[in-house]
mmCIF file of C-alpha atoms and ligand atoms in Angstrom:
data_model
loop_
_atom_site.group_PDB
_atom_site.id
_atom_site.type_symbol
_atom_site.label_atom_id
_atom_site.label_comp_id
_atom_site.label_asym_id
_atom_site.label_seq_id
_atom_site.Cartn_x
_atom_site.Cartn_y
_atom_site.Cartn_z
ATOM 1 C CA MET A 1 106.532 39.678 55.573
ATOM 2 C CA THR A 2 105.003 38.496 51.658
ATOM 3 C CA HIS A 3 106.384 35.294 50.325
ATOM 4 C CA THR A 4 106.354 34.757 46.909
ATOM 5 C CA LEU A 5 105.471 31.510 45.926
ATOM 6 C CA MET A 6 105.887 29.212 42.097
ATOM 7 C CA ILE A 7 102.303 27.259 41.246
ATOM 8 C CA LEU A 8 103.551 24.150 38.455
ATOM 9 C CA PRO A 9 100.382 21.759 38.484
ATOM 10 C CA GLY A 10 101.737 19.241 36.088
ATOM 11 C CA ASP A 11 100.397 16.458 33.861
ATOM 12 C CA GLY A 12 98.200 13.851 35.351
ATOM 13 C CA ILE A 13 96.384 13.871 38.646
ATOM 14 C CA GLY A 14 99.046 16.927 39.888
ATOM 15 C CA PRO A 15 95.771 19.527 38.886
ATOM 16 C CA GLU A 16 93.321 18.202 40.892
ATOM 17 C CA ILE A 17 95.629 17.552 43.489
ATOM 18 C CA VAL A 18 97.507 21.125 43.470
ATOM 19 C CA ALA A 19 93.945 22.881 43.750
ATOM 20 C CA GLU A 20 92.891 21.124 46.701
ATOM 21 C CA ALA A 21 96.680 22.415 48.370
ATOM 22 C CA GLU A 22 95.698 26.137 46.595
ATOM 23 C CA LYS A 23 92.673 26.106 48.930
ATOM 24 C CA VAL A 24 94.974 25.299 51.428
ATOM 25 C CA LEU A 25 96.422 28.663 50.473
ATOM 26 C CA ALA A 26 93.469 30.246 50.490
ATOM 27 C CA TRP A 27 91.904 29.547 53.736
ATOM 28 C CA LEU A 28 95.777 30.162 55.612
ATOM 29 C CA GLY A 29 95.345 33.590 53.688
ATOM 30 C CA GLU A 30 92.609 34.766 55.083
ATOM 31 C CA HIS A 31 92.760 32.846 58.128
ATOM 32 C CA ALA A 32 96.060 32.967 59.353
ATOM 33 C CA GLY A 33 96.926 36.298 58.103
ATOM 34 C CA LEU A 34 99.558 34.510 55.652
ATOM 35 C CA GLU A 35 101.357 36.338 53.082
ATOM 36 C CA VAL A 36 102.026 34.414 49.315
ATOM 37 C CA THR A 37 102.367 36.152 45.992
ATOM 38 C CA SER A 38 101.739 32.994 43.582
ATOM 39 C CA ASP A 39 102.701 32.754 40.155
ATOM 40 C CA HIS A 40 101.985 29.356 37.813
ATOM 41 C CA GLY A 41 103.916 27.587 35.064
ATOM 42 C CA LEU A 42 104.014 25.153 33.272
ATOM 43 C CA ILE A 43 106.146 21.917 33.402
ATOM 44 C CA GLY A 44 107.031 17.710 31.693
ATOM 45 C CA GLY A 45 104.461 17.480 29.140
ATOM 46 C CA GLN A 46 101.734 20.617 29.991
ATOM 47 C CA ALA A 47 104.772 22.236 28.642
ATOM 48 C CA TYR A 48 105.952 19.278 26.448
ATOM 49 C CA ASP A 49 102.657 20.122 24.588
ATOM 50 C CA VAL A 50 102.637 24.308 25.057
ATOM 51 C CA HIS A 51 106.303 25.237 25.054
ATOM 52 C CA GLY A 52 108.060 22.192 23.190
ATOM 53 C CA VAL A 53 110.023 21.295 26.138
ATOM 54 C CA PRO A 54 109.954 20.315 29.372
ATOM 55 C CA LEU A 55 109.958 23.561 31.315
ATOM 56 C CA SER A 56 111.164 26.508 29.306
ATOM 57 C CA ASP A 57 113.689 29.446 30.204
ATOM 58 C CA GLY A 58 110.871 31.241 31.566
ATOM 59 C CA ASP A 59 108.917 28.903 33.656
ATOM 60 C CA LEU A 60 112.812 28.259 34.988
ATOM 61 C CA ASP A 61 113.823 31.521 35.970
ATOM 62 C CA LYS A 62 110.691 32.514 37.952
ATOM 63 C CA CYS A 63 110.777 29.665 40.196
ATOM 64 C CA ARG A 64 114.761 30.552 40.893
ATOM 65 C CA ALA A 65 113.187 33.958 41.815
ATOM 66 C CA ALA A 66 110.475 32.692 43.913
ATOM 67 C CA ASP A 67 110.819 31.633 47.267
ATOM 68 C CA ALA A 68 109.602 28.344 46.932
ATOM 69 C CA ILE A 69 107.742 26.274 44.045
ATOM 70 C CA LEU A 70 105.177 24.174 44.536
ATOM 71 C CA MET A 71 104.120 21.089 42.113
ATOM 72 C CA GLY A 72 102.074 18.602 41.292
ATOM 73 C CA SER A 73 103.631 15.528 39.288
ATOM 74 C CA VAL A 74 104.683 14.875 35.554
ATOM 75 C CA GLY A 75 104.489 11.884 32.973
ATOM 76 C CA GLY A 76 102.502 10.587 31.683
ATOM 77 C CA PRO A 77 102.208 7.356 27.933
ATOM 78 C CA LYS A 78 100.920 10.591 26.127
ATOM 79 C CA TRP A 79 104.590 11.144 26.261
ATOM 80 C CA ASP A 80 106.149 8.340 25.789
ATOM 81 C CA ASP A 81 107.527 8.409 23.005
ATOM 82 C CA VAL A 82 109.411 11.717 23.202
ATOM 83 C CA ASP A 83 113.335 11.795 22.742
ATOM 84 C CA TYR A 84 114.593 11.327 26.320
ATOM 85 C CA ASN A 85 115.936 15.270 26.889
ATOM 86 C CA LEU A 86 112.696 16.188 25.863
ATOM 87 C CA ARG A 87 110.159 14.070 28.013
ATOM 88 C CA PRO A 88 108.135 15.119 31.191
ATOM 89 C CA GLU A 89 110.563 14.083 33.371
ATOM 90 C CA ALA A 90 113.332 15.562 32.049
ATOM 91 C CA GLY A 91 111.241 19.062 33.201
ATOM 92 C CA LEU A 92 111.628 18.322 36.323
ATOM 93 C CA LEU A 93 115.135 16.733 36.769
ATOM 94 C CA ARG A 94 116.275 20.364 35.064
ATOM 95 C CA LEU A 95 114.544 21.890 37.461
ATOM 96 C CA ARG A 96 115.959 19.661 40.436
ATOM 97 C CA LYS A 97 119.805 20.269 38.629
ATOM 98 C CA GLU A 98 119.432 23.891 37.680
ATOM 99 C CA LEU A 99 118.491 25.065 41.355
ATOM 100 C CA ASP A 100 120.499 22.455 42.691
ATOM 101 C CA LEU A 101 118.169 20.805 44.947
ATOM 102 C CA PHE A 102 120.749 18.336 45.853
ATOM 103 C CA ALA A 103 118.555 16.879 49.153
ATOM 104 C CA ASN A 104 114.728 15.450 48.846
ATOM 105 C CA LEU A 105 113.391 14.954 52.355
ATOM 106 C CA ARG A 106 110.355 11.969 52.232
ATOM 107 C CA PRO A 107 108.948 11.075 55.830
ATOM 108 C CA ALA A 108 106.827 8.006 55.898
ATOM 109 C CA ILE A 109 104.848 8.299 58.995
ATOM 110 C CA VAL A 110 102.490 6.020 59.893
ATOM 111 C CA PHE A 111 98.902 7.635 61.150
ATOM 112 C CA ASP A 112 97.288 5.923 63.294
ATOM 113 C CA ALA A 113 93.640 6.214 62.192
ATOM 114 C CA LEU A 114 95.418 4.722 58.883
ATOM 115 C CA VAL A 115 97.804 1.618 60.404
ATOM 116 C CA ASP A 116 94.853 -1.037 58.852
ATOM 117 C CA ALA A 117 95.298 0.517 55.235
ATOM 118 C CA SER A 118 98.960 -0.660 54.889
ATOM 119 C CA THR A 119 99.813 -4.064 53.274
ATOM 120 C CA LEU A 120 102.171 -4.942 56.445
ATOM 121 C CA LYS A 121 101.124 -5.700 59.748
ATOM 122 C CA PRO A 122 99.852 -3.498 62.481
ATOM 123 C CA GLU A 123 102.165 -4.603 64.616
ATOM 124 C CA ILE A 124 104.614 -3.805 61.964
ATOM 125 C CA VAL A 125 103.926 -0.503 60.607
ATOM 126 C CA LYS A 126 102.159 1.441 63.858
ATOM 127 C CA GLY A 127 103.983 4.586 64.925
ATOM 128 C CA LEU A 128 106.501 4.210 62.265
ATOM 129 C CA ASP A 129 108.351 7.941 61.589
ATOM 130 C CA ILE A 130 110.837 7.726 58.789
ATOM 131 C CA LEU A 131 113.060 10.080 56.871
ATOM 132 C CA ILE A 132 114.453 9.488 53.628
ATOM 133 C CA VAL A 133 117.278 11.966 52.794
ATOM 134 C CA ARG A 134 118.027 11.059 49.025
ATOM 135 C CA GLU A 135 120.668 12.505 47.282
ATOM 136 C CA LEU A 136 119.018 14.812 44.190
ATOM 137 C CA THR A 137 121.383 16.231 41.583
ATOM 138 C CA SER A 138 123.972 13.402 41.165
ATOM 139 C CA GLY A 139 124.221 9.620 40.716
ATOM 140 C CA VAL A 140 123.164 8.204 37.944
ATOM 141 C CA TYR A 141 120.638 10.162 36.952
ATOM 142 C CA PHE A 142 122.784 12.413 35.157
ATOM 143 C CA GLY A 143 126.685 10.683 35.430
ATOM 144 C CA GLU A 144 128.042 11.350 32.174
ATOM 145 C CA PRO A 145 128.779 8.953 29.477
ATOM 146 C CA ARG A 146 124.921 8.098 28.743
ATOM 147 C CA GLY A 147 123.453 7.384 25.453
ATOM 148 C CA ILE A 148 122.272 4.106 23.256
ATOM 149 C CA GLU A 149 125.186 3.665 20.886
ATOM 150 C CA ASP A 150 124.901 1.319 17.864
ATOM 151 C CA LEU A 151 126.605 -2.179 18.192
ATOM 152 C CA GLY A 152 126.624 -3.278 14.036
ATOM 153 C CA THR A 153 124.518 -6.402 13.462
ATOM 154 C CA ASN A 154 124.482 -8.952 15.456
ATOM 155 C CA GLU A 155 124.304 -13.059 14.979
ATOM 156 C CA ASP A 156 119.760 -12.579 14.270
ATOM 157 C CA GLY A 157 120.327 -10.484 11.919
ATOM 158 C CA GLY A 158 119.125 -7.568 14.364
ATOM 159 C CA VAL A 159 120.585 -4.065 15.453
ATOM 160 C CA GLU A 160 123.127 -4.650 18.436
ATOM 161 C CA ARG A 161 123.183 -1.720 20.665
ATOM 162 C CA ARG A 162 124.359 -0.869 23.569
ATOM 163 C CA GLY A 163 122.770 1.408 26.590
ATOM 164 C CA PHE A 164 124.806 2.801 29.259
ATOM 165 C CA ASN A 165 124.164 5.307 32.167
ATOM 166 C CA THR A 166 127.664 6.161 34.437
ATOM 167 C CA GLN A 167 127.174 5.953 38.049
ATOM 168 C CA THR A 168 129.481 9.089 39.432
ATOM 169 C CA TYR A 169 129.647 10.378 43.309
ATOM 170 C CA THR A 170 132.314 12.698 44.447
ATOM 171 C CA THR A 171 133.428 13.626 47.900
ATOM 172 C CA SER A 172 131.631 17.090 47.718
ATOM 173 C CA GLU A 173 128.356 15.923 46.403
ATOM 174 C CA ILE A 174 128.438 12.540 49.628
ATOM 175 C CA ARG A 175 129.864 15.141 52.343
ATOM 176 C CA ARG A 176 126.881 17.482 52.073
ATOM 177 C CA ILE A 177 124.165 15.354 51.426
ATOM 178 C CA GLY A 178 125.502 13.294 54.492
ATOM 179 C CA LYS A 179 125.844 16.709 56.920
ATOM 180 C CA VAL A 180 121.730 17.311 56.044
ATOM 181 C CA ALA A 181 121.056 13.908 56.674
ATOM 182 C CA PHE A 182 123.347 13.522 60.046
ATOM 183 C CA GLU A 183 121.873 17.501 61.118
ATOM 184 C CA LEU A 184 118.536 16.163 60.745
ATOM 185 C CA ALA A 185 119.246 12.808 62.530
ATOM 186 C CA ARG A 186 120.060 14.810 66.231
ATOM 187 C CA LYS A 187 116.254 16.600 66.016
ATOM 188 C CA ARG A 188 114.116 13.597 65.563
ATOM 189 C CA GLY A 189 116.584 9.914 66.400
ATOM 190 C CA ASN A 190 120.185 10.735 66.537
ATOM 191 C CA LYS A 191 120.295 7.454 63.595
ATOM 192 C CA VAL A 192 121.305 7.050 60.415
ATOM 193 C CA HIS A 193 121.588 4.368 57.774
ATOM 194 C CA SER A 194 123.941 5.258 55.084
ATOM 195 C CA CYS A 195 123.320 2.702 52.544
ATOM 196 C CA GLU A 196 125.350 1.883 49.114
ATOM 197 C CA LYS A 197 126.691 -1.155 47.161
ATOM 198 C CA ALA A 198 129.084 -0.675 48.339
ATOM 199 C CA ASN A 199 130.366 -4.553 47.957
ATOM 200 C CA VAL A 200 130.283 -3.951 44.082
ATOM 201 C CA MET A 201 130.539 -0.933 43.046
ATOM 202 C CA GLU A 202 133.530 1.712 43.474
ATOM 203 C CA SER A 203 131.171 4.831 43.671
ATOM 204 C CA GLY A 204 128.710 2.459 46.663
ATOM 205 C CA LYS A 205 132.718 2.455 48.513
ATOM 206 C CA LEU A 206 133.753 6.279 48.034
ATOM 207 C CA TRP A 207 130.487 6.319 49.295
ATOM 208 C CA ARG A 208 130.940 4.656 53.276
ATOM 209 C CA GLU A 209 134.590 5.597 53.170
ATOM 210 C CA GLU A 210 133.674 9.410 53.350
ATOM 211 C CA THR A 211 130.196 9.253 55.127
ATOM 212 C CA THR A 212 132.491 7.488 57.377
ATOM 213 C CA LYS A 213 135.167 10.344 57.821
ATOM 214 C CA LEU A 214 132.248 12.865 58.154
ATOM 215 C CA HIS A 215 130.381 11.028 60.790
ATOM 216 C CA ALA A 216 134.108 11.146 62.607
ATOM 217 C CA ASP A 217 134.851 14.424 61.734
ATOM 218 C CA GLU A 218 131.931 15.911 62.951
ATOM 219 C CA PHE A 219 128.850 13.517 63.733
ATOM 220 C CA SER A 220 130.083 10.813 66.150
ATOM 221 C CA ASP A 221 127.109 11.559 68.781
ATOM 222 C CA VAL A 222 125.226 10.848 65.971
ATOM 223 C CA ILE A 223 124.741 6.888 65.853
ATOM 224 C CA LEU A 224 125.515 5.913 62.199
ATOM 225 C CA GLU A 225 124.909 2.292 59.922
ATOM 226 C CA HIS A 226 126.177 1.171 56.993
ATOM 227 C CA MET A 227 123.410 -1.493 55.133
ATOM 228 C CA TYR A 228 123.182 -2.380 51.480
ATOM 229 C CA ALA A 229 121.387 -1.073 49.859
ATOM 230 C CA ASP A 230 119.559 -4.590 48.726
ATOM 231 C CA ASN A 231 119.283 -5.447 51.947
ATOM 232 C CA CYS A 232 117.983 -1.507 53.130
ATOM 233 C CA ALA A 233 115.237 -2.244 51.172
ATOM 234 C CA MET A 234 114.875 -6.211 52.935
ATOM 235 C CA GLN A 235 114.719 -4.738 56.175
ATOM 236 C CA LEU A 236 112.321 -1.623 55.521
ATOM 237 C CA CYS A 237 109.837 -4.644 54.628
ATOM 238 C CA ARG A 238 110.912 -6.995 58.356
ATOM 239 C CA ASN A 239 111.599 -4.112 60.624
ATOM 240 C CA PRO A 240 110.947 -0.691 59.572
ATOM 241 C CA ARG A 241 110.677 0.639 62.344
ATOM 242 C CA GLN A 242 114.544 -0.209 63.135
ATOM 243 C CA PHE A 243 115.447 3.126 61.373
ATOM 244 C CA ASP A 244 115.214 6.714 61.998
ATOM 245 C CA VAL A 245 116.997 8.260 58.852
ATOM 246 C CA ILE A 246 118.185 6.612 55.885
ATOM 247 C CA VAL A 247 120.336 8.982 53.138
ATOM 248 C CA THR A 248 120.979 7.250 49.959
ATOM 249 C CA ASP A 249 122.111 8.227 46.712
ATOM 250 C CA ASN A 250 119.748 9.324 43.610
ATOM 251 C CA LEU A 251 118.809 5.808 42.358
ATOM 252 C CA PHE A 252 118.993 3.391 45.831
ATOM 253 C CA GLY A 253 116.874 6.714 47.320
ATOM 254 C CA ASP A 254 114.348 6.607 44.098
ATOM 255 C CA ILE A 255 113.696 2.701 44.901
ATOM 256 C CA LEU A 256 113.867 2.932 48.264
ATOM 257 C CA SER A 257 111.565 5.561 48.556
ATOM 258 C CA ASP A 258 108.822 3.949 47.039
ATOM 259 C CA GLU A 259 109.002 0.993 49.447
ATOM 260 C CA ALA A 260 108.989 2.987 51.956
ATOM 261 C CA ALA A 261 106.410 5.586 50.971
ATOM 262 C CA MET A 262 103.755 2.078 50.685
ATOM 263 C CA LEU A 263 104.945 1.024 53.921
ATOM 264 C CA THR A 264 102.448 4.034 55.472
ATOM 265 C CA GLY A 265 99.401 1.832 52.987
ATOM 266 C CA SER A 266 99.826 4.581 50.330
ATOM 267 C CA LEU A 267 101.961 6.713 48.303
ATOM 268 C CA GLY A 268 98.636 9.505 48.477
ATOM 269 C CA MET A 269 100.169 10.172 51.772
ATOM 270 C CA LEU A 270 104.089 10.918 51.234
ATOM 271 C CA PRO A 271 104.626 14.681 50.592
ATOM 272 C CA SER A 272 108.672 15.305 50.069
ATOM 273 C CA ALA A 273 110.669 18.558 49.949
ATOM 274 C CA SER A 274 114.072 19.275 47.972
ATOM 275 C CA LEU A 275 116.248 21.293 49.722
ATOM 276 C CA GLY A 276 119.253 23.233 48.191
ATOM 277 C CA GLY A 277 121.289 26.122 49.182
ATOM 278 C CA ALA A 278 120.237 28.689 51.969
ATOM 279 C CA ASP A 279 118.988 31.095 48.927
ATOM 280 C CA VAL A 280 117.430 28.912 46.513
ATOM 281 C CA ALA A 281 113.619 27.898 45.664
ATOM 282 C CA GLY A 282 112.819 24.863 47.891
ATOM 283 C CA LEU A 283 110.783 21.738 45.368
ATOM 284 C CA TYR A 284 107.926 20.237 47.601
ATOM 285 C CA GLU A 285 105.810 18.406 45.837
ATOM 286 C CA PRO A 286 104.095 14.968 46.783
ATOM 287 C CA VAL A 287 105.882 11.674 46.110
ATOM 288 C CA HIS A 288 103.701 9.921 43.961
ATOM 289 C CA GLY A 289 103.495 10.671 40.133
ATOM 290 C CA SER A 290 101.001 11.599 37.226
ATOM 291 C CA ALA A 291 98.722 8.735 37.983
ATOM 292 C CA PRO A 292 97.032 8.709 34.604
ATOM 293 C CA ASP A 293 95.180 5.680 34.893
ATOM 294 C CA ILE A 294 93.132 7.897 37.404
ATOM 295 C CA ALA A 295 93.500 11.741 36.268
ATOM 296 C CA GLY A 296 90.311 13.834 35.820
ATOM 297 C CA GLN A 297 88.595 12.156 37.614
ATOM 298 C CA ASN A 298 88.203 13.624 41.092
ATOM 299 C CA LYS A 299 89.546 10.378 42.667
ATOM 300 C CA ALA A 300 93.293 11.013 43.248
ATOM 301 C CA ASN A 301 94.370 11.794 47.439
ATOM 302 C CA PRO A 302 95.665 15.260 47.373
ATOM 303 C CA LEU A 303 96.768 14.829 51.565
ATOM 304 C CA ALA A 304 100.583 14.301 49.922
ATOM 305 C CA THR A 305 99.941 17.150 48.303
ATOM 306 C CA ILE A 306 98.622 18.561 51.228
ATOM 307 C CA LEU A 307 101.472 17.587 53.331
ATOM 308 C CA SER A 308 103.704 19.326 50.974
ATOM 309 C CA LEU A 309 102.542 22.061 51.187
ATOM 310 C CA ALA A 310 102.793 22.081 55.379
ATOM 311 C CA MET A 311 106.531 20.908 54.462
ATOM 312 C CA LEU A 312 107.030 24.161 52.848
ATOM 313 C CA LEU A 313 105.702 26.645 55.076
ATOM 314 C CA ARG A 314 108.242 24.891 58.127
ATOM 315 C CA TYR A 315 111.574 24.948 55.468
ATOM 316 C CA SER A 316 111.157 28.097 53.236
ATOM 317 C CA PHE A 317 108.659 30.175 54.715
ATOM 318 C CA ASP A 318 109.718 29.664 58.328
ATOM 319 C CA ARG A 319 105.997 28.858 59.559
ATOM 320 C CA GLY A 320 106.488 25.792 61.294
ATOM 321 C CA ASP A 321 103.235 26.593 63.195
ATOM 322 C CA LEU A 322 101.083 26.355 60.011
ATOM 323 C CA ALA A 323 102.992 23.079 59.018
ATOM 324 C CA ASP A 324 101.675 22.208 62.459
ATOM 325 C CA LEU A 325 98.015 23.355 61.680
ATOM 326 C CA ILE A 326 97.891 21.402 58.707
ATOM 327 C CA GLU A 327 99.800 17.751 59.825
ATOM 328 C CA MET A 328 97.151 18.304 62.747
ATOM 329 C CA SER A 329 94.302 18.451 59.998
ATOM 330 C CA VAL A 330 95.606 15.828 57.854
ATOM 331 C CA GLN A 331 95.151 13.248 61.274
ATOM 332 C CA ASP A 332 91.788 14.857 62.098
ATOM 333 C CA VAL A 333 90.098 14.290 58.542
ATOM 334 C CA LEU A 334 92.060 10.710 58.853
ATOM 335 C CA ASN A 335 90.086 10.022 62.042
ATOM 336 C CA ALA A 336 86.862 10.704 61.085
ATOM 337 C CA GLY A 337 86.975 8.405 58.274
ATOM 338 C CA ILE A 338 86.878 10.487 55.318
ATOM 339 C CA ARG A 339 89.334 8.038 52.492
ATOM 340 C CA THR A 340 90.097 8.274 49.507
ATOM 341 C CA VAL A 341 89.682 5.254 47.229
ATOM 342 C CA ASP A 342 93.684 4.756 47.591
ATOM 343 C CA ILE A 343 93.214 4.318 51.496
ATOM 344 C CA ALA A 344 89.070 3.821 52.045
ATOM 345 C CA GLY A 345 90.321 -0.288 52.278
ATOM 346 C CA SER A 346 87.960 -2.397 49.816
ATOM 347 C CA ASP A 347 85.081 -2.420 52.348
ATOM 348 C CA GLY A 348 85.856 1.445 53.056
ATOM 349 C CA CYS A 349 83.797 4.201 51.853
ATOM 350 C CA ALA A 350 86.098 6.390 49.559
ATOM 351 C CA VAL A 351 85.196 10.625 49.267
ATOM 352 C CA SER A 352 86.739 13.162 45.935
ATOM 353 C CA THR A 353 89.961 14.985 45.688
ATOM 354 C CA SER A 354 87.814 18.035 45.729
ATOM 355 C CA ALA A 355 85.678 16.271 49.308
ATOM 356 C CA MET A 356 88.806 15.657 50.555
ATOM 357 C CA GLY A 357 90.395 19.231 50.616
ATOM 358 C CA ASP A 358 86.680 20.548 52.258
ATOM 359 C CA ALA A 359 87.090 18.256 55.021
ATOM 360 C CA LEU A 360 90.858 19.588 55.587
ATOM 361 C CA ILE A 361 89.149 22.733 55.299
ATOM 362 C CA ASP A 362 86.270 22.712 57.978
ATOM 363 C CA ALA A 363 89.429 20.553 60.524
ATOM 364 C CA LEU A 364 91.079 23.878 60.162
ATOM 365 C CA LEU A 365 88.043 25.730 60.883
ATOM 366 C CA LYS A 366 87.475 23.641 63.784
ATOM 367 C CA ARG A 367 91.230 24.080 65.197
ATOM 368 C CA ASN A 368 91.284 27.181 64.117
ATOM 369 C CA ALA A 369 87.800 27.698 66.297
ATOM 370 C CA GLN A 370 88.908 26.226 69.072
ATOM 371 C CA SER A 371 91.975 28.282 69.745
ATOM 372 C CA ALA A 372 90.763 31.299 69.401
HETATM 373 C C1 IPM I 1 110.318 10.815 41.763
HETATM 374 C C2 IPM I 1 109.999 10.267 40.387
HETATM 375 C C3 IPM I 1 111.164 10.930 39.325
HETATM 376 C C4 IPM I 1 112.370 9.998 39.694
HETATM 377 C C5 IPM I 1 110.819 10.916 38.139
HETATM 378 C C6 IPM I 1 109.268 11.220 37.799
HETATM 379 C C7 IPM I 1 111.609 11.950 37.098
HETATM 380 O O1 IPM I 1 110.299 9.055 40.590
HETATM 381 O O2 IPM I 1 110.856 12.110 42.067
HETATM 382 O O3 IPM I 1 110.680 9.498 42.649
HETATM 383 O O4 IPM I 1 112.490 9.703 39.259
HETATM 384 O O5 IPM I 1 113.087 10.949 40.482
HETATM 385 MG MG1 MG I 2 110.351 7.666 42.221
#
């Protein structure tokens, strides 16, 4: 069976890290019989520079038609002054929205070899394995009305303006993301923390009520705890291992997943999957951004993108065996002490992006030889 893959390298370090994931893909084609037809498209600032929009209709259609999408990253200071709806980020938001990729899975795992890379004490983070399930197509990211309006002249003679966004969630939006979280929890530690601000927001109150009801209706075998999002942020630093699955809205999920990622030592290690209905392509991308400060320097850590490819193989190509192989090879590389600069520590010696990719290929070869 031949799978189709759409590859969107994007901006900043995107092209460098995606190139390493493509090396892995080519290796799997050669040594593991994986048949993939891939195509490349533009997203973010790259697309804006060429098409005047951060995601063209043509590339969107190709994404829609593919079995899966692998993305690098979008954004950079070059496009800081571009209009909101044309900014690089808008291309990614459009892709998420048009494909209805409502469930964003962001695992935060501390690899044993990297336990010292975390800014938290080893005894707090050792063995950490949590999964953030972030709602991705609603909430304040998409709510209407939104805008910046002129309110006339203020007391200082300047223009008084008002910026506003709308946080909204419906019953069905809350239930469908809740279902994903409960179902995934059943395959892991069987515990879900649902996070909102029910103490100050109606949308949070609804989130809590609907999640409670869903739990009682269909998932009473799973442990459910409600937590205010600010408390969750604090608890993630205090005692992160109390969590198994965290389900939360689009904005809190954006913030809490960056925090959870950093518990593991580096944003450069964290993959993600964005999933929708059964017939739509999943989107796989590293949690980190485009890191314009190190772009083009062959310094970035490609492991988050390579681990995103592993998630892609697991969820979209139904090749959990190959996902396992990649994940174990990543551990091998880390156990061998090979580090990019983000995880090298102060006295460590760092390898380049491409050297990390090569090291991973070596690890794959070794594992392959052992199992042959
Ligand atoms: C993320 C990013 C995006 C978001 C940006 C690039 C639009 O921060 O995927 O976490 O805010 O969702
Ligand atoms: Mg983010």
